[in-house]
mmCIF file of C-alpha atoms in Angstrom:
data_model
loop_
_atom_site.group_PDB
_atom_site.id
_atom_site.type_symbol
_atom_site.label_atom_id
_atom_site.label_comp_id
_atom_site.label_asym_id
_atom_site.label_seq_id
_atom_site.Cartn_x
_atom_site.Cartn_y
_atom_site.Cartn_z
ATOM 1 C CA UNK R 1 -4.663 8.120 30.135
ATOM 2 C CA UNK R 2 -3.959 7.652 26.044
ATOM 3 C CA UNK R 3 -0.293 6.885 26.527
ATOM 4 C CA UNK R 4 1.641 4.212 28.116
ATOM 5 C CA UNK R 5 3.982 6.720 28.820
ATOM 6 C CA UNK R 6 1.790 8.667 31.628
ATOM 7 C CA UNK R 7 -0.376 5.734 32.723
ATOM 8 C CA UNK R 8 2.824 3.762 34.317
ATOM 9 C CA UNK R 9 3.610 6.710 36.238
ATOM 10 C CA UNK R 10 0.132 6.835 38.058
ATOM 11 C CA UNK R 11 0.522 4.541 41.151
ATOM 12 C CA UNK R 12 -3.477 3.565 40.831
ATOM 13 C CA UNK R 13 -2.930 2.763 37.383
ATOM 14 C CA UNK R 14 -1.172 0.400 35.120
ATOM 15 C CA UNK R 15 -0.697 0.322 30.731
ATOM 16 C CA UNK R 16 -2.363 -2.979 29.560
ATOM 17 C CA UNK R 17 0.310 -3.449 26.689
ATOM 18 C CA UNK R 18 -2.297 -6.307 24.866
ATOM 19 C CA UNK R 19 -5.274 -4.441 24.245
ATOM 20 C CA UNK R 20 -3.098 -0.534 24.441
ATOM 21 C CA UNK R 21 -5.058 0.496 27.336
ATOM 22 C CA UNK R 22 -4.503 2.180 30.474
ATOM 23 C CA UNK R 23 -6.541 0.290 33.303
ATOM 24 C CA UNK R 24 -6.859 -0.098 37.282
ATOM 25 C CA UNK R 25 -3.593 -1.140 38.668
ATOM 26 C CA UNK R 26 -3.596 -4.932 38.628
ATOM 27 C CA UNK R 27 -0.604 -7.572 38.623
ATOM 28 C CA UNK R 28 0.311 -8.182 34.898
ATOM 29 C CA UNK R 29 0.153 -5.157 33.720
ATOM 30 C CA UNK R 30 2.696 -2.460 32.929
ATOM 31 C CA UNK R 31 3.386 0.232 36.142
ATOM 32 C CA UNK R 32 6.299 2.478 37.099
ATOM 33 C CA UNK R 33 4.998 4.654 39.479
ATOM 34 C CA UNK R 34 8.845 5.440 40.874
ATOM 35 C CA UNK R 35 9.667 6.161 37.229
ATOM 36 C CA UNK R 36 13.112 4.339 37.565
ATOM 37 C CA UNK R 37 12.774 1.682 34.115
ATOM 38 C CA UNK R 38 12.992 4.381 31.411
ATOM 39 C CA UNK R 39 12.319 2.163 28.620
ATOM 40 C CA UNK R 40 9.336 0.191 30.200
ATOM 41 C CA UNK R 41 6.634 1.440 27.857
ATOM 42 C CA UNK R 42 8.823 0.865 24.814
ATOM 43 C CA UNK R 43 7.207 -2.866 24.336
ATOM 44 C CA UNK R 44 3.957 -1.342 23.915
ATOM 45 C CA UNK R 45 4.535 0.724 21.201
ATOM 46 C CA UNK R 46 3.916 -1.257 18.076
ATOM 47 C CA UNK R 47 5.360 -0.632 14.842
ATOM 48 C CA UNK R 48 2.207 0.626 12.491
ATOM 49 C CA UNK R 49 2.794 0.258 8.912
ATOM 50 C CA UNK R 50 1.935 3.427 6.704
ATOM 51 C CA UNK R 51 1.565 2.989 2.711
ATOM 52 C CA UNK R 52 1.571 6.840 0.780
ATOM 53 C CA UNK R 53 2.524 6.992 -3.103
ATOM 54 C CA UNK R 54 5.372 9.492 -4.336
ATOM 55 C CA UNK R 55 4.177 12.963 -3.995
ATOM 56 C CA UNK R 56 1.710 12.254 -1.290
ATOM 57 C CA UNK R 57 1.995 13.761 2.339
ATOM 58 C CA UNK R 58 2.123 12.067 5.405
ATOM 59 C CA UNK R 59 0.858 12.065 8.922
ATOM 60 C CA UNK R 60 2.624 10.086 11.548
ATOM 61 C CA UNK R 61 0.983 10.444 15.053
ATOM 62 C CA UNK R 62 3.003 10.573 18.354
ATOM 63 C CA UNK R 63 -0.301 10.416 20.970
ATOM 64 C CA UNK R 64 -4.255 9.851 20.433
ATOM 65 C CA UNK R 65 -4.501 13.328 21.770
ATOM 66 C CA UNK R 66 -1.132 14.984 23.707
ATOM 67 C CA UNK R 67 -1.941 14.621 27.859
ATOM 68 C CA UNK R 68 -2.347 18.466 29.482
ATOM 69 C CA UNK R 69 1.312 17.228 31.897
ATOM 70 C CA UNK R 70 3.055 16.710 28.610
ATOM 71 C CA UNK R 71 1.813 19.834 26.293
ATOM 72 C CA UNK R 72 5.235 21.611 27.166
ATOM 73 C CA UNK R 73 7.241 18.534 26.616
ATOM 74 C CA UNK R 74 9.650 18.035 23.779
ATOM 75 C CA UNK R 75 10.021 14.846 21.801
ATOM 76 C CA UNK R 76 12.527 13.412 19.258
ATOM 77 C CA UNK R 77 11.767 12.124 15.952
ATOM 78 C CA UNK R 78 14.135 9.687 13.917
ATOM 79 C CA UNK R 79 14.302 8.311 10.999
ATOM 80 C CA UNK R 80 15.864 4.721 9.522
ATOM 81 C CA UNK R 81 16.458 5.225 6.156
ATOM 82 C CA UNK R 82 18.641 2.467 4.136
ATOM 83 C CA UNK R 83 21.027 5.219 3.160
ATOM 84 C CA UNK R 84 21.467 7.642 5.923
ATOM 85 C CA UNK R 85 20.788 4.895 8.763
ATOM 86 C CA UNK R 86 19.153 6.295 12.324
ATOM 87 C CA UNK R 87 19.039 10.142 12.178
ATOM 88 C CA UNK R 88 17.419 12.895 14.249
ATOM 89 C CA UNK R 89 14.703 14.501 12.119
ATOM 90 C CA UNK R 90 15.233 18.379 11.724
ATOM 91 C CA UNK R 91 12.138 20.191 11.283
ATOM 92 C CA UNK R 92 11.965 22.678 8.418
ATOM 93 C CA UNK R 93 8.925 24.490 6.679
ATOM 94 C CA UNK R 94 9.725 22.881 3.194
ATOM 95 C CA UNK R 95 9.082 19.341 4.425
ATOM 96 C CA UNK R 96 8.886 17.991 7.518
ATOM 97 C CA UNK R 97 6.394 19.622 10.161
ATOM 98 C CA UNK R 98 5.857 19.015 13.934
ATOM 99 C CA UNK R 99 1.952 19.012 14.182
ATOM 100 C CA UNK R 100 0.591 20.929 17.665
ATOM 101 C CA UNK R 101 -0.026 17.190 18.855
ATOM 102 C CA UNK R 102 3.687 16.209 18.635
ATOM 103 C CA UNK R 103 3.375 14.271 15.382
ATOM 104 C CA UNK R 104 5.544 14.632 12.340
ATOM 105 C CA UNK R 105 4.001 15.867 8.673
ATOM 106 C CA UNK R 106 6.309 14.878 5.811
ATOM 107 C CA UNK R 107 5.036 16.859 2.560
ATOM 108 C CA UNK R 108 5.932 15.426 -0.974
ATOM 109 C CA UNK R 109 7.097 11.857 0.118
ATOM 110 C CA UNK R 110 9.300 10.239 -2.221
ATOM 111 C CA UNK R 111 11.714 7.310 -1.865
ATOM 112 C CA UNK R 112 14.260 8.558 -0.114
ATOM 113 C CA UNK R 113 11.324 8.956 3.202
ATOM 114 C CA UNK R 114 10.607 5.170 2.903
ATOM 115 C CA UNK R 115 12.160 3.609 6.501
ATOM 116 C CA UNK R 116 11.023 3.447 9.886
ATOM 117 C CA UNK R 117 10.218 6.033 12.107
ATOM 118 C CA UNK R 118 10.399 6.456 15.955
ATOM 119 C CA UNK R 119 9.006 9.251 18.426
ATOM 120 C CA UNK R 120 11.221 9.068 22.060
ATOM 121 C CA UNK R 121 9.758 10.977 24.842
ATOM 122 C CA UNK R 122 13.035 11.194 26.748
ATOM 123 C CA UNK R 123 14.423 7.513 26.774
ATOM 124 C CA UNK R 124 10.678 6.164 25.800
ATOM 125 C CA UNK R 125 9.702 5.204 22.699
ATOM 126 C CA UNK R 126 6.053 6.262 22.169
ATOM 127 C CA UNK R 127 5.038 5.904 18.490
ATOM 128 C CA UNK R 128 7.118 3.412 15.735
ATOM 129 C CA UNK R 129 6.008 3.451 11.877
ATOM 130 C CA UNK R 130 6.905 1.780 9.291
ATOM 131 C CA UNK R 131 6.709 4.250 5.766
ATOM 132 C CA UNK R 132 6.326 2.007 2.597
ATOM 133 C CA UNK R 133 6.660 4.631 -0.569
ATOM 134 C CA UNK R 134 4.836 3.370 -3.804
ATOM 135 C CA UNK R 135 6.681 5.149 -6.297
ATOM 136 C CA UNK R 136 6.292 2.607 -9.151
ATOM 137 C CA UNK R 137 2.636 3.690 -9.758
ATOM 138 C CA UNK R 138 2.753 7.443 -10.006
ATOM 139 C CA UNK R 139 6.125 8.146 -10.778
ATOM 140 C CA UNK R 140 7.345 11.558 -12.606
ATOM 141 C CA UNK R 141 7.705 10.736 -16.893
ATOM 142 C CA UNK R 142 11.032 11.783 -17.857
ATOM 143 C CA UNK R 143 10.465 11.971 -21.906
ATOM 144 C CA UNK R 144 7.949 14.024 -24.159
ATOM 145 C CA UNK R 145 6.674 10.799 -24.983
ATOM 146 C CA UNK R 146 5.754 9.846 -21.239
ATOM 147 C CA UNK R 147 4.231 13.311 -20.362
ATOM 148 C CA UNK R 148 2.163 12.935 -23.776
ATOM 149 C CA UNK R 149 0.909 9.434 -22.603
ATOM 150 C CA UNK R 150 0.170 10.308 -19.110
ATOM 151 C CA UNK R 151 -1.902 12.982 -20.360
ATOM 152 C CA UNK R 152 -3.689 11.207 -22.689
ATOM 153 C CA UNK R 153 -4.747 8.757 -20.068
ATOM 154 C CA UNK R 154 -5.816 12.048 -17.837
ATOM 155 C CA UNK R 155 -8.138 12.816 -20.203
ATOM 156 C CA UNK R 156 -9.245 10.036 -21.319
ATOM 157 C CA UNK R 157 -9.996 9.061 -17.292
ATOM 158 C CA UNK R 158 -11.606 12.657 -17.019
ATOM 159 C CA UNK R 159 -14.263 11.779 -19.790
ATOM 160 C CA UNK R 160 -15.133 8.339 -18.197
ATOM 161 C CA UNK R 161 -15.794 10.970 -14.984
ATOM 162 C CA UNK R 162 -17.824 13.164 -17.001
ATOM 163 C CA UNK R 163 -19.768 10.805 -18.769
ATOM 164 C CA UNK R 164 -20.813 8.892 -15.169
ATOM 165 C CA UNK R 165 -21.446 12.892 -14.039
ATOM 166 C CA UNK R 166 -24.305 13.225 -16.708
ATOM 167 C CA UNK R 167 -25.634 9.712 -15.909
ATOM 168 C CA UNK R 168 -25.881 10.304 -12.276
ATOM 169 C CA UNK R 169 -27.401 13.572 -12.659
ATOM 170 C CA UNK R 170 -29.669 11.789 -15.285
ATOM 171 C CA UNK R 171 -30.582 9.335 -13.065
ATOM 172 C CA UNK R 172 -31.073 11.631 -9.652
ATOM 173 C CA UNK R 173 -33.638 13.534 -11.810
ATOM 174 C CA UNK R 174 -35.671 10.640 -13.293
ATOM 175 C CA UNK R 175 -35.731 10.213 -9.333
ATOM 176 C CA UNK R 176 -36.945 12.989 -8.514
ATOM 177 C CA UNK R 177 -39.742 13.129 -11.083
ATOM 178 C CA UNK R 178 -40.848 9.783 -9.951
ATOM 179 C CA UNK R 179 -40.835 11.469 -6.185
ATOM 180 C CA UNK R 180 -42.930 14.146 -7.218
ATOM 181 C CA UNK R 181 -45.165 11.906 -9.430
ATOM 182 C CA UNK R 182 -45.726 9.707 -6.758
ATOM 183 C CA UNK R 183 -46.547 12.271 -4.142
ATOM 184 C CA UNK R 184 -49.141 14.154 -6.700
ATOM 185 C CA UNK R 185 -50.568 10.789 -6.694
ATOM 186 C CA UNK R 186 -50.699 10.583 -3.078
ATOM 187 C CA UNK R 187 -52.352 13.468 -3.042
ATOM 188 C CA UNK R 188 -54.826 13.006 -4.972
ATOM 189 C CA UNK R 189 -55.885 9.884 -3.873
ATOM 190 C CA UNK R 190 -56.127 11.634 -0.458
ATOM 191 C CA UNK R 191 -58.530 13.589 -1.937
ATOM 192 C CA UNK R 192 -60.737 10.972 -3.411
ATOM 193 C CA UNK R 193 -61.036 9.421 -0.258
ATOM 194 C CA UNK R 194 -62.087 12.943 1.851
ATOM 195 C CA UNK R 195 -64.352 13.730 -0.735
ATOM 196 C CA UNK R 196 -65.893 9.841 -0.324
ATOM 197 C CA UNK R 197 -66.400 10.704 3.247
#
């Protein structure tokens, strides 16, 4: 199994919580097979930190890969943000997506996304991230001025790209000359030496 969540529930089977593995049932290791501590997988679910600048979309797993048992299952996404506090996430086609594997897609981040984020299956916590926004480096100019200056810079960045372009390609066919000087070469040398025989 990929998840705590259905390992525990295996009675030949138990979630090693230090390495995020499901293994052979041995003492020490994480197993519910009577399913009556909801929250037992919860400690194995660490937080993962996530970095996206403004603008950028996100991806925020719930499973490796969603187990076949839980395919029809439902879970619940929330969000901690410093001005809302804990909220359910509502899924809408503008924004935020449920992927076919249960995870969340947030399009355009932007400040206001930056907090942590926790997928429940039922009373289990199965996924926890932490989403840092970088909205200091790429952040929207307000005046004529700023838009001017960014675009500057755009080109000025696209030219440095075009220039490396033209040496590259510069470069990859001085390489390939050499290739096929060096192989005519070859050849003929081969042909010195059959004609010696």
């Amino acid at each position: 199994y990929d998840s705590c969540v259905r390992c525990v529930l295996d009675p030949y089977c138990g979630w090693d919580k230090e390495v995020g593995a499901c293994r052979p049932y041995a003492p020490g290791l994480l197993h519910d097979a009577t399913n009556s501590t909801p929250s037992i997988c919860e400690a194995s679910a660490p937080l993962k930190t996530v970095r996206a600048g403004y603008g950028q979309s996100v991806h925020l797993a719930a499973f490796g890969k969603t187990p076949e048992s839980l395919k029809d299952q439902h879970v619940t996404w929330y969000h901690h943000s410093r001005e809302k506090g804990r909220y359910k996430i509502i899924y809408n086609w503008e924004r935020v997506l449920q992927t076919s594997e249960r995870g969340l897609v947030l399009l355009s981040v932007s400040d206001s996304d930056r907090g942590r984020y926790e997928c429940y299956y039922g009373p289990t916590l199965i996924a926890s991230y932490n989403l840092d926004i970088d909205i200091h480096r790429c952040t929207q100019p307000n005046k004529s001025q700023e838009y001017k200056q960014v675009y500057s810079d755009w080109c000025h960045e696209f030219e440095k790209y075009k220039s490396a372009m033209k040496a590259w390609e510069s470069r990859q066919l001085q390489c390939s000359k050499n290739t096929n000087a060096s192989s005519q070469q070859n050849s003929m040398s081969n042909e010195i030496v059959a004609s010696l025989r």
